[in-house]
Amino acid sequence: PPGLSGPNNIDIAGDKTTAEYELHANGDASTGEWKVVVLGEADSGRGPVLASSALVSLTVAEPFVSMNLDLAAAEVGKPSAVVGKIETLEPYDGAATARLSGLPYGVTADTRTITANQAEVTFPINVAADARPGKHSGLFCIVEVPAQGGTIHHQAASGGTLRIDKPAAPPPKKEAPQEKKQAAKPEAEAAKPLSRLEQLRQRKP
């Protein structure tokens, strides 16, 4: 169908009877129900043998969820978080999983579980000591929604940005206040010797 793509060929081992063929629908894919067929080819030793499946229905539908990532900031060597705003476009049952992708080297995030009535999800991230500081764009989310007995993969929130800052410089050390040196007190002047007349005056009653 228009707007869908997938690998040209996949290999199936001789002892296997099933295989997964992954399809990708871009933003311009035409919605609706389409009839598709799978062709197979094997080498019989005396030439190729061709086989075909019956026509099967393939439904191309609108996405179940949409998401936007807030601008996130972190510091080298410290944990942080990336917040995503969720919009449920089509209700679904059960829980979906959301995984943050496109993270730069040294940054990891855990997978989170979301539901159809959830409006926000927070991805805790770990920033290693050797993560590269700077502005890193290209973050996005892979959301796996349970539907029709299987899982539908969504790529959402394209263009998210994470800014990684260098560690903050430690505050300057405060110098200990220096003790003020007290000026030496001048030595008391030596007493002036009394004159003979003053000595006589002191002796008088």
PDB file of C-alpha atoms in Angstrom:
ATOM      1  CA  PRO A   1       0.000   0.000   0.000  1.00  0.00           C
ATOM      2  CA  PRO A   2       1.136   3.609  -0.542  1.00  0.00           C
ATOM      3  CA  GLY A   3       3.283   4.905   2.306  1.00  0.00           C
ATOM      4  CA  LEU A   4       4.325   1.474   3.577  1.00  0.00           C
ATOM      5  CA  SER A   5       7.794  -0.003   3.364  1.00  0.00           C
ATOM      6  CA  GLY A   6       9.631  -3.123   4.477  1.00  0.00           C
ATOM      7  CA  PRO A   7      12.636  -5.293   3.654  1.00  0.00           C
ATOM      8  CA  ASN A   8      12.871  -6.668   0.139  1.00  0.00           C
ATOM      9  CA  ASN A   9      13.509 -10.191   1.373  1.00  0.00           C
ATOM     10  CA  ILE A  10      13.654 -12.137   4.609  1.00  0.00           C
ATOM     11  CA  ASP A  11      15.152 -15.579   5.153  1.00  0.00           C
ATOM     12  CA  ILE A  12      13.261 -18.523   6.631  1.00  0.00           C
ATOM     13  CA  ALA A  13      15.273 -21.473   7.895  1.00  0.00           C
ATOM     14  CA  GLY A  14      14.437 -24.859   6.430  1.00  0.00           C
ATOM     15  CA  ASP A  15      13.138 -26.160   9.757  1.00  0.00           C
ATOM     16  CA  LYS A  16      10.874 -23.158  10.343  1.00  0.00           C
ATOM     17  CA  THR A  17       7.348 -22.517   9.096  1.00  0.00           C
ATOM     18  CA  THR A  18       6.827 -18.908  10.223  1.00  0.00           C
ATOM     19  CA  ALA A  19       8.659 -15.596  10.027  1.00  0.00           C
ATOM     20  CA  GLU A  20       8.024 -11.976  10.963  1.00  0.00           C
ATOM     21  CA  TYR A  21       7.942  -9.353   8.228  1.00  0.00           C
ATOM     22  CA  GLU A  22       8.050  -5.872   9.711  1.00  0.00           C
ATOM     23  CA  LEU A  23       6.188  -3.086   7.925  1.00  0.00           C
ATOM     24  CA  HIS A  24       6.721   0.647   8.429  1.00  0.00           C
ATOM     25  CA  ALA A  25       4.003   3.203   7.693  1.00  0.00           C
ATOM     26  CA  ASN A  26       5.110   6.796   7.187  1.00  0.00           C
ATOM     27  CA  GLY A  27       3.039   9.865   7.997  1.00  0.00           C
ATOM     28  CA  ASP A  28       1.512   9.904   4.514  1.00  0.00           C
ATOM     29  CA  ALA A  29       0.404   6.263   4.466  1.00  0.00           C
ATOM     30  CA  SER A  30      -3.098   5.746   3.116  1.00  0.00           C
ATOM     31  CA  THR A  31      -5.481   4.395   5.725  1.00  0.00           C
ATOM     32  CA  GLY A  32      -7.913   1.616   4.906  1.00  0.00           C
ATOM     33  CA  GLU A  33      -7.963  -2.114   4.267  1.00  0.00           C
ATOM     34  CA  TRP A  34      -5.680  -3.578   1.633  1.00  0.00           C
ATOM     35  CA  LYS A  35      -5.233  -7.027   0.158  1.00  0.00           C
ATOM     36  CA  VAL A  36      -1.632  -8.250   0.168  1.00  0.00           C
ATOM     37  CA  VAL A  37       0.140 -11.465  -0.770  1.00  0.00           C
ATOM     38  CA  VAL A  38       3.474 -12.990   0.213  1.00  0.00           C
ATOM     39  CA  LEU A  39       5.706 -14.653  -2.374  1.00  0.00           C
ATOM     40  CA  GLY A  40       8.285 -17.257  -1.433  1.00  0.00           C
ATOM     41  CA  GLU A  41      11.203 -18.764  -3.302  1.00  0.00           C
ATOM     42  CA  ALA A  42      13.393 -21.741  -2.427  1.00  0.00           C
ATOM     43  CA  ASP A  43      16.219 -23.586  -4.121  1.00  0.00           C
ATOM     44  CA  SER A  44      15.188 -27.192  -4.602  1.00  0.00           C
ATOM     45  CA  GLY A  45      18.562 -28.248  -5.953  1.00  0.00           C
ATOM     46  CA  ARG A  46      17.123 -28.468  -9.446  1.00  0.00           C
ATOM     47  CA  GLY A  47      16.115 -24.867  -9.753  1.00  0.00           C
ATOM     48  CA  PRO A  48      14.037 -22.310  -7.855  1.00  0.00           C
ATOM     49  CA  VAL A  49      10.591 -23.205  -6.562  1.00  0.00           C
ATOM     50  CA  LEU A  50       8.069 -20.379  -6.213  1.00  0.00           C
ATOM     51  CA  ALA A  51       5.103 -20.325  -3.846  1.00  0.00           C
ATOM     52  CA  SER A  52       2.457 -17.797  -2.900  1.00  0.00           C
ATOM     53  CA  SER A  53       0.211 -17.223   0.056  1.00  0.00           C
ATOM     54  CA  ALA A  54      -3.471 -16.482  -0.270  1.00  0.00           C
ATOM     55  CA  LEU A  55      -4.601 -12.872  -0.264  1.00  0.00           C
ATOM     56  CA  VAL A  56      -4.829 -11.491   3.275  1.00  0.00           C
ATOM     57  CA  SER A  57      -6.226  -8.235   4.612  1.00  0.00           C
ATOM     58  CA  LEU A  58      -3.875  -5.556   5.911  1.00  0.00           C
ATOM     59  CA  THR A  59      -5.450  -2.668   7.806  1.00  0.00           C
ATOM     60  CA  VAL A  60      -3.648   0.679   7.849  1.00  0.00           C
ATOM     61  CA  ALA A  61      -5.102   2.820  10.645  1.00  0.00           C
ATOM     62  CA  GLU A  62      -4.431   6.140  12.298  1.00  0.00           C
ATOM     63  CA  PRO A  63      -1.907   6.030  15.163  1.00  0.00           C
ATOM     64  CA  PHE A  64      -3.157   5.270  18.654  1.00  0.00           C
ATOM     65  CA  VAL A  65      -0.968   7.813  20.432  1.00  0.00           C
ATOM     66  CA  SER A  66       0.935  11.014  19.814  1.00  0.00           C
ATOM     67  CA  MET A  67       3.633  12.427  22.052  1.00  0.00           C
ATOM     68  CA  ASN A  68       5.811  15.513  22.505  1.00  0.00           C
ATOM     69  CA  LEU A  69       8.993  15.690  24.577  1.00  0.00           C
ATOM     70  CA  ASP A  70       9.731  18.718  26.727  1.00  0.00           C
ATOM     71  CA  LEU A  71      13.175  20.288  26.470  1.00  0.00           C
ATOM     72  CA  ALA A  72      15.271  18.451  29.064  1.00  0.00           C
ATOM     73  CA  ALA A  73      18.478  19.424  30.841  1.00  0.00           C
ATOM     74  CA  ALA A  74      20.978  17.360  32.808  1.00  0.00           C
ATOM     75  CA  GLU A  75      24.449  17.622  34.306  1.00  0.00           C
ATOM     76  CA  VAL A  76      27.320  15.277  33.560  1.00  0.00           C
ATOM     77  CA  GLY A  77      27.443  12.499  36.132  1.00  0.00           C
ATOM     78  CA  LYS A  78      24.041  13.244  37.663  1.00  0.00           C
ATOM     79  CA  PRO A  79      20.570  11.714  37.087  1.00  0.00           C
ATOM     80  CA  SER A  80      17.775  13.726  35.504  1.00  0.00           C
ATOM     81  CA  ALA A  81      14.469  13.133  33.701  1.00  0.00           C
ATOM     82  CA  VAL A  82      12.759  13.669  30.349  1.00  0.00           C
ATOM     83  CA  VAL A  83       9.029  14.435  30.379  1.00  0.00           C
ATOM     84  CA  GLY A  84       6.705  13.482  27.538  1.00  0.00           C
ATOM     85  CA  LYS A  85       3.196  14.837  26.937  1.00  0.00           C
ATOM     86  CA  ILE A  86       0.841  12.113  25.662  1.00  0.00           C
ATOM     87  CA  GLU A  87      -2.255  12.467  23.497  1.00  0.00           C
ATOM     88  CA  THR A  88      -4.364   9.345  23.019  1.00  0.00           C
ATOM     89  CA  LEU A  89      -5.787   9.455  19.491  1.00  0.00           C
ATOM     90  CA  GLU A  90      -7.490   6.062  19.586  1.00  0.00           C
ATOM     91  CA  PRO A  91      -8.489   4.295  22.826  1.00  0.00           C
ATOM     92  CA  TYR A  92      -6.829   0.962  23.509  1.00  0.00           C
ATOM     93  CA  ASP A  93      -7.076  -1.687  26.216  1.00  0.00           C
ATOM     94  CA  GLY A  94      -4.313  -2.665  28.577  1.00  0.00           C
ATOM     95  CA  ALA A  95      -0.946  -1.006  29.009  1.00  0.00           C
ATOM     96  CA  ALA A  96       1.461   0.197  26.357  1.00  0.00           C
ATOM     97  CA  THR A  97       5.215   0.517  26.765  1.00  0.00           C
ATOM     98  CA  ALA A  98       7.182   3.660  25.931  1.00  0.00           C
ATOM     99  CA  ARG A  99      10.921   3.658  25.307  1.00  0.00           C
ATOM    100  CA  LEU A 100      13.122   6.735  24.905  1.00  0.00           C
ATOM    101  CA  SER A 101      15.414   6.450  21.878  1.00  0.00           C
ATOM    102  CA  GLY A 102      18.028   8.575  20.152  1.00  0.00           C
ATOM    103  CA  LEU A 103      19.887   9.229  23.410  1.00  0.00           C
ATOM    104  CA  PRO A 104      23.516  10.383  23.151  1.00  0.00           C
ATOM    105  CA  TYR A 105      26.479   8.309  24.306  1.00  0.00           C
ATOM    106  CA  GLY A 106      26.611   7.834  28.056  1.00  0.00           C
ATOM    107  CA  VAL A 107      22.889   8.421  28.637  1.00  0.00           C
ATOM    108  CA  THR A 108      20.417   5.618  29.386  1.00  0.00           C
ATOM    109  CA  ALA A 109      16.711   5.550  30.225  1.00  0.00           C
ATOM    110  CA  ASP A 110      14.319   2.924  31.545  1.00  0.00           C
ATOM    111  CA  THR A 111      11.225   1.746  29.667  1.00  0.00           C
ATOM    112  CA  ARG A 112       7.965   3.101  31.078  1.00  0.00           C
ATOM    113  CA  THR A 113       4.399   1.767  31.037  1.00  0.00           C
ATOM    114  CA  ILE A 114       1.529   4.020  29.944  1.00  0.00           C
ATOM    115  CA  THR A 115      -2.242   3.684  29.606  1.00  0.00           C
ATOM    116  CA  ALA A 116      -4.829   5.220  27.297  1.00  0.00           C
ATOM    117  CA  ASN A 117      -6.001   7.734  29.921  1.00  0.00           C
ATOM    118  CA  GLN A 118      -2.500   8.940  30.787  1.00  0.00           C
ATOM    119  CA  ALA A 119      -1.492  12.476  29.763  1.00  0.00           C
ATOM    120  CA  GLU A 120       2.172  12.516  30.794  1.00  0.00           C
ATOM    121  CA  VAL A 121       5.097  10.164  31.258  1.00  0.00           C
ATOM    122  CA  THR A 122       8.443  10.759  32.957  1.00  0.00           C
ATOM    123  CA  PHE A 123      11.586   8.943  31.817  1.00  0.00           C
ATOM    124  CA  PRO A 124      14.300   8.925  34.509  1.00  0.00           C
ATOM    125  CA  ILE A 125      17.699   9.129  32.788  1.00  0.00           C
ATOM    126  CA  ASN A 126      21.196   8.301  33.979  1.00  0.00           C
ATOM    127  CA  VAL A 127      24.015  10.515  32.705  1.00  0.00           C
ATOM    128  CA  ALA A 128      27.455   8.920  32.928  1.00  0.00           C
ATOM    129  CA  ALA A 129      30.590  10.798  33.918  1.00  0.00           C
ATOM    130  CA  ASP A 130      31.911  10.485  30.345  1.00  0.00           C
ATOM    131  CA  ALA A 131      28.746  11.786  28.635  1.00  0.00           C
ATOM    132  CA  ARG A 132      29.479  14.561  26.153  1.00  0.00           C
ATOM    133  CA  PRO A 133      28.247  18.009  27.208  1.00  0.00           C
ATOM    134  CA  GLY A 134      26.216  19.982  24.696  1.00  0.00           C
ATOM    135  CA  LYS A 135      22.818  20.126  23.036  1.00  0.00           C
ATOM    136  CA  HIS A 136      21.662  16.757  21.688  1.00  0.00           C
ATOM    137  CA  SER A 137      18.639  16.705  19.396  1.00  0.00           C
ATOM    138  CA  GLY A 138      17.029  13.737  17.699  1.00  0.00           C
ATOM    139  CA  LEU A 139      15.347  12.152  20.715  1.00  0.00           C
ATOM    140  CA  PHE A 140      12.126  10.234  20.045  1.00  0.00           C
ATOM    141  CA  CYS A 141       9.911   7.571  21.602  1.00  0.00           C
ATOM    142  CA  ILE A 142       9.030   4.050  20.564  1.00  0.00           C
ATOM    143  CA  VAL A 143       5.550   3.236  21.874  1.00  0.00           C
ATOM    144  CA  GLU A 144       4.289  -0.338  21.661  1.00  0.00           C
ATOM    145  CA  VAL A 145       0.490  -0.505  21.857  1.00  0.00           C
ATOM    146  CA  PRO A 146      -1.356  -3.823  22.318  1.00  0.00           C
ATOM    147  CA  ALA A 147      -3.978  -4.320  19.610  1.00  0.00           C
ATOM    148  CA  GLN A 148      -5.663  -7.182  17.748  1.00  0.00           C
ATOM    149  CA  GLY A 149      -3.754  -9.830  19.649  1.00  0.00           C
ATOM    150  CA  GLY A 150      -0.386  -8.318  18.797  1.00  0.00           C
ATOM    151  CA  THR A 151       1.646  -5.162  19.241  1.00  0.00           C
ATOM    152  CA  ILE A 152       1.652  -2.066  17.062  1.00  0.00           C
ATOM    153  CA  HIS A 153       4.860  -0.054  17.160  1.00  0.00           C
ATOM    154  CA  HIS A 154       4.607   3.734  17.071  1.00  0.00           C
ATOM    155  CA  GLN A 155       7.432   6.198  16.564  1.00  0.00           C
ATOM    156  CA  ALA A 156       6.411   9.396  18.324  1.00  0.00           C
ATOM    157  CA  ALA A 157       7.812  12.622  19.752  1.00  0.00           C
ATOM    158  CA  SER A 158      10.425  13.139  17.049  1.00  0.00           C
ATOM    159  CA  GLY A 159      12.816  16.045  17.515  1.00  0.00           C
ATOM    160  CA  GLY A 160      13.230  15.914  21.299  1.00  0.00           C
ATOM    161  CA  THR A 161      16.239  17.737  22.757  1.00  0.00           C
ATOM    162  CA  LEU A 162      18.466  17.017  25.756  1.00  0.00           C
ATOM    163  CA  ARG A 163      20.992  19.586  26.987  1.00  0.00           C
ATOM    164  CA  ILE A 164      23.900  18.207  28.995  1.00  0.00           C
ATOM    165  CA  ASP A 165      25.843  20.727  31.059  1.00  0.00           C
ATOM    166  CA  LYS A 166      29.348  20.428  32.442  1.00  0.00           C
ATOM    167  CA  PRO A 167      29.594  19.871  36.195  1.00  0.00           C
ATOM    168  CA  ALA A 168      29.254  23.083  38.150  1.00  0.00           C
ATOM    169  CA  ALA A 169      32.558  24.475  39.384  1.00  0.00           C
ATOM    170  CA  PRO A 170      33.061  24.050  43.138  1.00  0.00           C
ATOM    171  CA  PRO A 171      32.639  27.259  45.145  1.00  0.00           C
ATOM    172  CA  PRO A 172      35.911  29.030  45.963  1.00  0.00           C
ATOM    173  CA  LYS A 173      37.387  28.202  49.327  1.00  0.00           C
ATOM    174  CA  LYS A 174      37.000  30.924  51.888  1.00  0.00           C
ATOM    175  CA  GLU A 175      40.280  31.995  53.412  1.00  0.00           C
ATOM    176  CA  ALA A 176      40.430  31.825  57.181  1.00  0.00           C
ATOM    177  CA  PRO A 177      40.433  35.320  58.681  1.00  0.00           C
ATOM    178  CA  GLN A 178      43.894  36.335  59.771  1.00  0.00           C
ATOM    179  CA  GLU A 179      44.372  37.286  63.380  1.00  0.00           C
ATOM    180  CA  LYS A 180      45.252  40.914  63.843  1.00  0.00           C
ATOM    181  CA  LYS A 181      48.567  41.382  65.509  1.00  0.00           C
ATOM    182  CA  GLN A 182      48.285  43.612  68.534  1.00  0.00           C
ATOM    183  CA  ALA A 183      50.759  46.400  68.673  1.00  0.00           C
ATOM    184  CA  ALA A 184      53.282  45.940  71.423  1.00  0.00           C
ATOM    185  CA  LYS A 185      52.576  48.185  74.354  1.00  0.00           C
ATOM    186  CA  PRO A 186      55.358  50.634  74.972  1.00  0.00           C
ATOM    187  CA  GLU A 187      57.318  49.794  78.037  1.00  0.00           C
ATOM    188  CA  ALA A 188      56.580  52.041  80.948  1.00  0.00           C
ATOM    189  CA  GLU A 189      59.125  54.744  81.235  1.00  0.00           C
ATOM    190  CA  ALA A 190      61.535  54.169  84.049  1.00  0.00           C
ATOM    191  CA  ALA A 191      60.772  56.314  87.087  1.00  0.00           C
ATOM    192  CA  LYS A 192      62.833  59.492  87.184  1.00  0.00           C
ATOM    193  CA  PRO A 193      65.141  59.533  90.218  1.00  0.00           C
ATOM    194  CA  LEU A 194      64.130  62.088  92.882  1.00  0.00           C
ATOM    195  CA  SER A 195      66.319  65.043  93.563  1.00  0.00           C
ATOM    196  CA  ARG A 196      67.869  65.547  97.014  1.00  0.00           C
ATOM    197  CA  LEU A 197      65.374  68.311  97.798  1.00  0.00           C
ATOM    198  CA  GLU A 198      62.400  66.085  96.833  1.00  0.00           C
ATOM    199  CA  GLN A 199      63.727  63.288  99.008  1.00  0.00           C
ATOM    200  CA  LEU A 200      63.928  65.654 102.005  1.00  0.00           C
ATOM    201  CA  ARG A 201      60.377  66.908 101.409  1.00  0.00           C
ATOM    202  CA  GLN A 202      59.044  63.335 101.428  1.00  0.00           C
ATOM    203  CA  ARG A 203      60.733  62.698 104.794  1.00  0.00           C
ATOM    204  CA  LYS A 204      59.056  65.657 106.503  1.00  0.00           C
ATOM    205  CA  PRO A 205      56.035  64.729 108.604  1.00  0.00           C
TER     206      PRO A 205
END
